[in-house]
PDB file of C-alpha atoms in Angstrom:
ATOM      1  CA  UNK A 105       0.000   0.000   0.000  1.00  0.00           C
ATOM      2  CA  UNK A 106       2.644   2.688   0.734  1.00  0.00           C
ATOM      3  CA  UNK A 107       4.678   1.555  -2.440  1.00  0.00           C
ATOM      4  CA  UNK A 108       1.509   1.941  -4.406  1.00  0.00           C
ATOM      5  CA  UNK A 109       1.362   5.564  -2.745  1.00  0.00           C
ATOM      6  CA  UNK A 110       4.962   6.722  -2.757  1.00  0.00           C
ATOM      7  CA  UNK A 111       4.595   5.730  -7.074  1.00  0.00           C
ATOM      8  CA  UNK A 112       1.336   8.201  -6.687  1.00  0.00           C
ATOM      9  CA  UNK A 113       2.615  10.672  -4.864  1.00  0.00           C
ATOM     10  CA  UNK A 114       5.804  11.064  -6.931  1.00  0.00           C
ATOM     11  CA  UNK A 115       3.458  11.782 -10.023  1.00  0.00           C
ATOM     12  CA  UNK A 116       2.876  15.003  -7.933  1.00  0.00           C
ATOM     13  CA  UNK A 117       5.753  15.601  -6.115  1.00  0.00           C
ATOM     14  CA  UNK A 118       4.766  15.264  -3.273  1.00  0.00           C
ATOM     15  CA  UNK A 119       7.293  13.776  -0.560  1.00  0.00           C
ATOM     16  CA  UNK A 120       6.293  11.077   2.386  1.00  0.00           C
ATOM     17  CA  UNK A 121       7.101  11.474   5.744  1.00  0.00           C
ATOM     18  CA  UNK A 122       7.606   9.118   8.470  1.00  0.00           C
ATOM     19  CA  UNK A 123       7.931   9.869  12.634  1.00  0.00           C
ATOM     20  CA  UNK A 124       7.772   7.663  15.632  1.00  0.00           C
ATOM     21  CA  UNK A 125       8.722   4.352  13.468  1.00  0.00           C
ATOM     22  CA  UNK A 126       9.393   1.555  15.234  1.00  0.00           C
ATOM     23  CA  UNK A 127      12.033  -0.504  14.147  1.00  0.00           C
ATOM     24  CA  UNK A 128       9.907  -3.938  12.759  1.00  0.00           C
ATOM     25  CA  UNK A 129       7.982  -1.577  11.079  1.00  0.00           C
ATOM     26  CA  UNK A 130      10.545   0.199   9.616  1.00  0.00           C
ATOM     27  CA  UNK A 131      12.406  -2.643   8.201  1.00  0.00           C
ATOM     28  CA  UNK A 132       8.900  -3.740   6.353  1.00  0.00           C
ATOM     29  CA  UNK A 133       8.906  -0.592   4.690  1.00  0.00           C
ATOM     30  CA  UNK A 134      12.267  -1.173   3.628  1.00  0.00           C
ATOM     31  CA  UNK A 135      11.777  -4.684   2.422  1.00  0.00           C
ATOM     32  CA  UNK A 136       8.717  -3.974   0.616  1.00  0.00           C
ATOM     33  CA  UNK A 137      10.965  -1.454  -1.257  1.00  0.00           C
ATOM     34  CA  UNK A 138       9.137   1.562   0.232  1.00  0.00           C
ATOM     35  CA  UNK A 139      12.341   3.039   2.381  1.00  0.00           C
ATOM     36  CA  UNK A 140      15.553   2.988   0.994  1.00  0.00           C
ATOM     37  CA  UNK A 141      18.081   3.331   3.532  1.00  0.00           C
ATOM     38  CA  UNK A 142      21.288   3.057   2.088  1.00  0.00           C
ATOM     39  CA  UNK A 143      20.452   5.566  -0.353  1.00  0.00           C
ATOM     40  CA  UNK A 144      19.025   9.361  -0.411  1.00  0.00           C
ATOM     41  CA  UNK A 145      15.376   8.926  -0.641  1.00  0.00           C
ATOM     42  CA  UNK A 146      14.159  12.591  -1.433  1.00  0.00           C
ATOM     43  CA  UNK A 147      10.984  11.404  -1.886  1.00  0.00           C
ATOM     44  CA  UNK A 148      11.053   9.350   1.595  1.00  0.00           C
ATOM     45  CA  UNK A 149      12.167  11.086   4.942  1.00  0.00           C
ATOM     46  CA  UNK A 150      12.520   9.473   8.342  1.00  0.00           C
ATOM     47  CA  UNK A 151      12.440  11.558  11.902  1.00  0.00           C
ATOM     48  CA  UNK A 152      12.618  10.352  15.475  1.00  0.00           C
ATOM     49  CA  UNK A 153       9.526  12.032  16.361  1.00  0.00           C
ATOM     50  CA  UNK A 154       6.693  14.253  15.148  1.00  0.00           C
ATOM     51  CA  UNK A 155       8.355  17.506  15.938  1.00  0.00           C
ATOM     52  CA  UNK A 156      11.153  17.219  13.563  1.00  0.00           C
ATOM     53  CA  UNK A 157       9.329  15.822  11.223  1.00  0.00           C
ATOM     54  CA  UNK A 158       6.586  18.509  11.075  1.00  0.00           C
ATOM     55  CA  UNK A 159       9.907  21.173  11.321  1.00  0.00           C
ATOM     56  CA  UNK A 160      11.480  19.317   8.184  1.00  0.00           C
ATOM     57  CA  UNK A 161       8.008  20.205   6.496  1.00  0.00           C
ATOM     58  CA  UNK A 162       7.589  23.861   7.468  1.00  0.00           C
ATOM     59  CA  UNK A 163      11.206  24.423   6.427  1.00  0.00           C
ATOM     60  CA  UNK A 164      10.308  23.020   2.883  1.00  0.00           C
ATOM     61  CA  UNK A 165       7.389  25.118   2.470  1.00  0.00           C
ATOM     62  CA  UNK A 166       9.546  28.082   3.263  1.00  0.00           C
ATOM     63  CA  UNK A 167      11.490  27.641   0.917  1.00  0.00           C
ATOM     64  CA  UNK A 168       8.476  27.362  -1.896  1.00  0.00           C
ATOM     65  CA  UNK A 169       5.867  30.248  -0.439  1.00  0.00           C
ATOM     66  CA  UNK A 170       6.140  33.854  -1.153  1.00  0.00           C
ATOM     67  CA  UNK A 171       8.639  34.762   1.951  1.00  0.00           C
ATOM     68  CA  UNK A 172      11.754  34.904   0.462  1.00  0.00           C
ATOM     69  CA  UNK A 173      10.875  38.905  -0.032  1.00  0.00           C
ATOM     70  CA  UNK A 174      10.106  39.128   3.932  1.00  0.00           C
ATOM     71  CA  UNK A 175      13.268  38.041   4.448  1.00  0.00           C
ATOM     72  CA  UNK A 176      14.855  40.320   2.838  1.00  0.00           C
ATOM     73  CA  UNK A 177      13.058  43.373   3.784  1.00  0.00           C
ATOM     74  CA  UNK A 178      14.722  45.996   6.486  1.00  0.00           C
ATOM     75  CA  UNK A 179      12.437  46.393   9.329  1.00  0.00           C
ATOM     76  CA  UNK A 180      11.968  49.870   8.341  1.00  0.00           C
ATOM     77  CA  UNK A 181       9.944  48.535   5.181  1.00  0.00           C
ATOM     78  CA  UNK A 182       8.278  45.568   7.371  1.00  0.00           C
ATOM     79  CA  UNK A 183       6.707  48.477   9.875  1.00  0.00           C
ATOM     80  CA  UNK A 184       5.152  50.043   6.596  1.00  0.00           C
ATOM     81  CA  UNK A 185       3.162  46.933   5.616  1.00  0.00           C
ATOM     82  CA  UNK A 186       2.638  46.269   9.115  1.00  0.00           C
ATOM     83  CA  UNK A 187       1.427  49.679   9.638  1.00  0.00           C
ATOM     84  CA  UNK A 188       0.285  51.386   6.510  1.00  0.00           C
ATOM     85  CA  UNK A 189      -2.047  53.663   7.942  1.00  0.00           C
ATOM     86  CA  UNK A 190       0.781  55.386  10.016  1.00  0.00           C
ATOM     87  CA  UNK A 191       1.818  58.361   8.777  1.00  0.00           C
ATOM     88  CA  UNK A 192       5.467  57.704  10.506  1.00  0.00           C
ATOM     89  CA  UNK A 193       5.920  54.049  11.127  1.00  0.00           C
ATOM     90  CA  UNK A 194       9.275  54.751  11.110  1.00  0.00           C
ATOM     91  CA  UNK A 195       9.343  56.564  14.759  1.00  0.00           C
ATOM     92  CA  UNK A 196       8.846  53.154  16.118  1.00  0.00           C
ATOM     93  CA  UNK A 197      12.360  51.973  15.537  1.00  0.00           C
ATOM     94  CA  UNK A 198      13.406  55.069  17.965  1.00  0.00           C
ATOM     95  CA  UNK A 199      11.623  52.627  20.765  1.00  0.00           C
ATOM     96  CA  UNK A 200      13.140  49.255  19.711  1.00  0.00           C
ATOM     97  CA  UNK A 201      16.358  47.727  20.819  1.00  0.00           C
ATOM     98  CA  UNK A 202      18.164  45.861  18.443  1.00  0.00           C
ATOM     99  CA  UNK A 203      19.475  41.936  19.134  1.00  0.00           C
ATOM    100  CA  UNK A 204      22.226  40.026  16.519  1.00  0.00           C
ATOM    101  CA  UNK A 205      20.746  36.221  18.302  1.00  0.00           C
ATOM    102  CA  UNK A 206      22.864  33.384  17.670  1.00  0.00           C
ATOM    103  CA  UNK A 207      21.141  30.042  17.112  1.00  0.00           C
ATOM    104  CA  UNK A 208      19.761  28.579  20.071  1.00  0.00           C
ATOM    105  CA  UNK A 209      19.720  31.854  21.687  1.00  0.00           C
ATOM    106  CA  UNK A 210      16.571  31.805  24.437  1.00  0.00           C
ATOM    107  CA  UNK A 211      14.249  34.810  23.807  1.00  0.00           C
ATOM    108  CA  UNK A 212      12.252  33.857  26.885  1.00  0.00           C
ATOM    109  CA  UNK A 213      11.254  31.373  29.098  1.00  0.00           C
ATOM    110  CA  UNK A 214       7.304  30.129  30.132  1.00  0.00           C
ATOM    111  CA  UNK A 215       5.988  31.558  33.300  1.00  0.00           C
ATOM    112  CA  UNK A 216       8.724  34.673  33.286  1.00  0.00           C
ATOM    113  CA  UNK A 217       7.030  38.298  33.082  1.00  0.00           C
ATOM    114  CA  UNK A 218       5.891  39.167  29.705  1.00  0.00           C
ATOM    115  CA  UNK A 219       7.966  42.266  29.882  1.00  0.00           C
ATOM    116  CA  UNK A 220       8.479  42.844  26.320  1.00  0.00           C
ATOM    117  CA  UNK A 221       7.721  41.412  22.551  1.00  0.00           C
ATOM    118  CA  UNK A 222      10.183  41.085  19.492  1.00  0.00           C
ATOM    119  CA  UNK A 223       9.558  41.929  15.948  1.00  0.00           C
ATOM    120  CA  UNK A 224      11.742  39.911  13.469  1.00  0.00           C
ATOM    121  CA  UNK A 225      13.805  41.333  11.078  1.00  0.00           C
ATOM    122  CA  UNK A 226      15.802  38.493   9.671  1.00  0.00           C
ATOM    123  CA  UNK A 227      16.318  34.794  10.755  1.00  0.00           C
ATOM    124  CA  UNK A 228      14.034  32.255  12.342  1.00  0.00           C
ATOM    125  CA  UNK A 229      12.235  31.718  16.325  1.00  0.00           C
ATOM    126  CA  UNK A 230      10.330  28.967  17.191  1.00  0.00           C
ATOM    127  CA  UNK A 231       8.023  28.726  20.527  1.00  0.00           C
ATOM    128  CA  UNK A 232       7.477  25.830  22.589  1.00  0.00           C
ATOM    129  CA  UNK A 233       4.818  24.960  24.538  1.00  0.00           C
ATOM    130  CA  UNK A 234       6.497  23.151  28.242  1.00  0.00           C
ATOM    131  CA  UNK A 235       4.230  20.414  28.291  1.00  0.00           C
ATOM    132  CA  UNK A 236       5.508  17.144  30.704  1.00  0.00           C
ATOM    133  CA  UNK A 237       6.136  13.485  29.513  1.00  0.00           C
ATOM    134  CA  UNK A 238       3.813  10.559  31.111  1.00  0.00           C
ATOM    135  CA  UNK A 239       6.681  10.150  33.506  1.00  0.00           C
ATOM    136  CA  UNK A 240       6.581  13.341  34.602  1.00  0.00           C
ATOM    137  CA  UNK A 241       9.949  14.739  32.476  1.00  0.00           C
ATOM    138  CA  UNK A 242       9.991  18.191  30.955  1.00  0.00           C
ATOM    139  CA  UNK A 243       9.237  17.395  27.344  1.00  0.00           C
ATOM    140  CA  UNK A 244       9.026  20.821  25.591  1.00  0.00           C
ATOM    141  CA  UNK A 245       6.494  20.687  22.387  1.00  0.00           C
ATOM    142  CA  UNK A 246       7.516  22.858  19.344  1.00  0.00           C
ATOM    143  CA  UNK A 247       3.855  24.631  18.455  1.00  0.00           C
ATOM    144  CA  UNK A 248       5.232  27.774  15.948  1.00  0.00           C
ATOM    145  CA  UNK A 249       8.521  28.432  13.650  1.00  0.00           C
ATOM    146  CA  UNK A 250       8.139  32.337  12.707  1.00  0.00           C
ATOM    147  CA  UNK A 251      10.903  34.287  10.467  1.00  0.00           C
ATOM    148  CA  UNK A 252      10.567  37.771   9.108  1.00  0.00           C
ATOM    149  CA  UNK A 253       8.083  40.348   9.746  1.00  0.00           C
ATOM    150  CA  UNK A 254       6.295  38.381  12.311  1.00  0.00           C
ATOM    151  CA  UNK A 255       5.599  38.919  16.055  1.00  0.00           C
ATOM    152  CA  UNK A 256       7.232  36.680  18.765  1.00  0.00           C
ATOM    153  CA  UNK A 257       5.380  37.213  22.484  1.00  0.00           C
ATOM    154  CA  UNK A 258       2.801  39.516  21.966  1.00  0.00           C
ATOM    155  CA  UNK A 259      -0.322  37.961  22.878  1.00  0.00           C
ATOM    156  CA  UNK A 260       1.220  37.658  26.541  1.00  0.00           C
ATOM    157  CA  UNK A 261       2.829  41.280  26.708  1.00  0.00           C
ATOM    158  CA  UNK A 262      -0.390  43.047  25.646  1.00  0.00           C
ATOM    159  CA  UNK A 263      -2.348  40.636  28.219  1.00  0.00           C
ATOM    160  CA  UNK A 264       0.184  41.871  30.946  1.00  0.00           C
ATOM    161  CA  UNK A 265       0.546  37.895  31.836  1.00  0.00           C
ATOM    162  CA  UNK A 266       3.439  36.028  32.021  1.00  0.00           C
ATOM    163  CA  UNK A 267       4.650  33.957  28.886  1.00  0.00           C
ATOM    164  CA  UNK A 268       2.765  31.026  28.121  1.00  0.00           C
ATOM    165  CA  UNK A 269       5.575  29.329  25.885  1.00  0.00           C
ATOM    166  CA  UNK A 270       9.402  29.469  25.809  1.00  0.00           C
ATOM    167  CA  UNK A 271      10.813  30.931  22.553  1.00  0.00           C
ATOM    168  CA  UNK A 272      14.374  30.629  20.903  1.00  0.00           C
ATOM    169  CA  UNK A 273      16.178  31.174  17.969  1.00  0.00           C
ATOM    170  CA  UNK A 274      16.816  28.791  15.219  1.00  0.00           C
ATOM    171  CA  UNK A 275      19.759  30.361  13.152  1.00  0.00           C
ATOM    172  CA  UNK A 276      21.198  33.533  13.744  1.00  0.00           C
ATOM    173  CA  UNK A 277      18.613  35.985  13.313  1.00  0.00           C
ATOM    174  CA  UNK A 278      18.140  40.128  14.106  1.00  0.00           C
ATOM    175  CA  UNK A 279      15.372  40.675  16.204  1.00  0.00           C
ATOM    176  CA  UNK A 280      14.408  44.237  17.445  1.00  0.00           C
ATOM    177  CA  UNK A 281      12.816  44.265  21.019  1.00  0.00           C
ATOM    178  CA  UNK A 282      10.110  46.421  22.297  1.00  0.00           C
ATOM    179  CA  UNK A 283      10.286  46.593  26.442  1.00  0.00           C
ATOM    180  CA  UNK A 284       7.181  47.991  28.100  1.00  0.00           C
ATOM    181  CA  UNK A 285       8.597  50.567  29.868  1.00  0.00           C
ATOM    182  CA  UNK A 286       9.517  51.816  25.883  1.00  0.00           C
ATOM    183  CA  UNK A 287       5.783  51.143  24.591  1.00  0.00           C
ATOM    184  CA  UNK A 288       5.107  53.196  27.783  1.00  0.00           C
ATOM    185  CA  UNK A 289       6.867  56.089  26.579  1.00  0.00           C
ATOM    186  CA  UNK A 290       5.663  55.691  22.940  1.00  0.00           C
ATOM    187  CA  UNK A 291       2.125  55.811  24.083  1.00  0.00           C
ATOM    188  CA  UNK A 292       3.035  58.892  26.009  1.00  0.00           C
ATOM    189  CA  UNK A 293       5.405  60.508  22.873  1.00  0.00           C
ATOM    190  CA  UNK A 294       2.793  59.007  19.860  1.00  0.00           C
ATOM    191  CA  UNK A 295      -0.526  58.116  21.364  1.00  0.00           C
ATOM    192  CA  UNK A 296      -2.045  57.724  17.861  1.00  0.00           C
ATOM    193  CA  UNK A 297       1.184  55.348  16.547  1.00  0.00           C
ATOM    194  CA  UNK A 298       0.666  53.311  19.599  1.00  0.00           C
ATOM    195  CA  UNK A 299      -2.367  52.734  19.295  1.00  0.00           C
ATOM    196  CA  UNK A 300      -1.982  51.870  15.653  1.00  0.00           C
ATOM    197  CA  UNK A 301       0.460  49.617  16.532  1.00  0.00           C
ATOM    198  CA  UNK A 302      -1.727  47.835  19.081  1.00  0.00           C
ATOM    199  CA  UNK A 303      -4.436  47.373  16.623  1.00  0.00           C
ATOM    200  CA  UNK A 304      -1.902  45.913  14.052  1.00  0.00           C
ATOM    201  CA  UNK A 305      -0.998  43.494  16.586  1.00  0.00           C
ATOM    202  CA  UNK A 306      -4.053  42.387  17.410  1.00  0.00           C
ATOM    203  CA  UNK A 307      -5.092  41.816  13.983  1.00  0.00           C
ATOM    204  CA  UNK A 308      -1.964  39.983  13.267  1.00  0.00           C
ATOM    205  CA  UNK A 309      -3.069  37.486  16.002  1.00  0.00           C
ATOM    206  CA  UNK A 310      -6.410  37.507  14.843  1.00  0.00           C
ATOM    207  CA  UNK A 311      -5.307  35.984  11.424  1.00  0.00           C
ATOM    208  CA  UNK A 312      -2.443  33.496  12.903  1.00  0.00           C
ATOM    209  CA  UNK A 313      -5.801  32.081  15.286  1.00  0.00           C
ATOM    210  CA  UNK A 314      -7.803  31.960  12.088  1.00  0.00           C
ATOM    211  CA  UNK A 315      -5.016  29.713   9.832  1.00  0.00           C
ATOM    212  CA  UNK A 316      -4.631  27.448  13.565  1.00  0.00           C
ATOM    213  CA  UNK A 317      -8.333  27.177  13.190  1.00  0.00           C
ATOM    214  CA  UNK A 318      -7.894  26.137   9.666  1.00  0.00           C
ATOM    215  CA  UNK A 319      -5.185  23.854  10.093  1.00  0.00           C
ATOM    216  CA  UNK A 320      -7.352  22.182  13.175  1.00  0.00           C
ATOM    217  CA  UNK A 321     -10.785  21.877  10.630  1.00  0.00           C
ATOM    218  CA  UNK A 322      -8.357  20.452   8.018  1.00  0.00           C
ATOM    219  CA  UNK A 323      -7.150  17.584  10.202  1.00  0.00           C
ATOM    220  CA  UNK A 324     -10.481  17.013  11.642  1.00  0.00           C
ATOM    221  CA  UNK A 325     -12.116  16.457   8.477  1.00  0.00           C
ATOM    222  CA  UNK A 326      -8.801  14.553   6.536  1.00  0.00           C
TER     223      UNK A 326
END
């Protein structure tokens, strides 16, 4: 059966993926010629668990999807789309403090004070959810890989809560942080650009809970 739909699927280019196998199984796909391990299968790919697997997938689709521009765009140019009814989006950057991460860098931890949110310029963050094994271990859960031009914390810093998931950086990325004792003095300096600003954000996280709402409805009904 998975022969039958690997020779479908690569009519279409489409690639299989396989997580959690266990090791009998494994070696059935192999003898029924579905997995060939001694070779590079691009049209077969193997991960430990679901997490790398799904990561493996969301870094292909990157690579396809209209980013590429986002990731080349200076912050400066991001504010404008993310706030084109500002007059002076730029002013913002005045407020922001600029970070050069290096991979693996931690951008914060669950259950620390939401004390500030980070725009990304350039590079790649990914936020875990710190959810515990059945034996109790910490088994942290990746939920969300952003890159440029998207939001990282703000849900929590606008609630005034403290973070509900870890973040931290994938590859060496420029991030531009926005402290609250900053967005403080912005409202205070540029009421109306704050408050643009605000409503930008929300609407960014209405549309990222609309596409998990999606995603969900498209797995229920597969």
């Amino acid at each position: 059966s998975f022969v039958k739909l690997k020779q479908r699927l690569q009519q279409q280019g489409v690639a299989l993926v396989f997580v959690h196998l266990s090791e009998t199984v494994r070696g059935q796909l192999a003898t029924g010629d579905c997995l060939h391990e001694e070779e590079e299968d691009s049209m077969c790919q193997v991960f430990p668990d679901l997490d790398r697997g799904l990561a493996w997938c969301e870094n292909q689709l990157l690579g396809i999807v209209p980013l590429r521009r986002a990731r080349l765009l200076p912050l400066v140019l991001q504010l404008n789309e993310i706030l084109p009814d500002s007059d002076r989006p730029e002013l913002l950057i005045d407020y922001l403090t600029e970070w050069e991460a290096e991979a693996e860098a931690v951008v914060f931890q669950s259950g620390q004070p939401a004390d500030a949110l980070y725009l990304i310029e350039t590079g790649q963050v990914s936020v875990y959810f710190e959810g515990r094994s059945p034996e109790g271990k910490q088994q942290p859960r990746r939920i969300q890989t952003m890159g440029a031009g998207h939001l990282v914390g703000a849900s929590d810093f606008f609630r005034d809560a403290p973070y509900q998931t870890s973040a931290k950086v994938d590859a060496a990325s420029t991030l531009y942080r926005l402290s609250r004792d900053r967005f403080e003095q912005l409202q205070q300096a540029h009421p109306k650009l704050a408050a643009a600003f605000q409503t930008a954000t929300i609407r960014i996280l209405g549309d990222r809970l609309t596409t998990t709402y999606q995603e969900i409805s498209d797995l229920i009904n597969f």
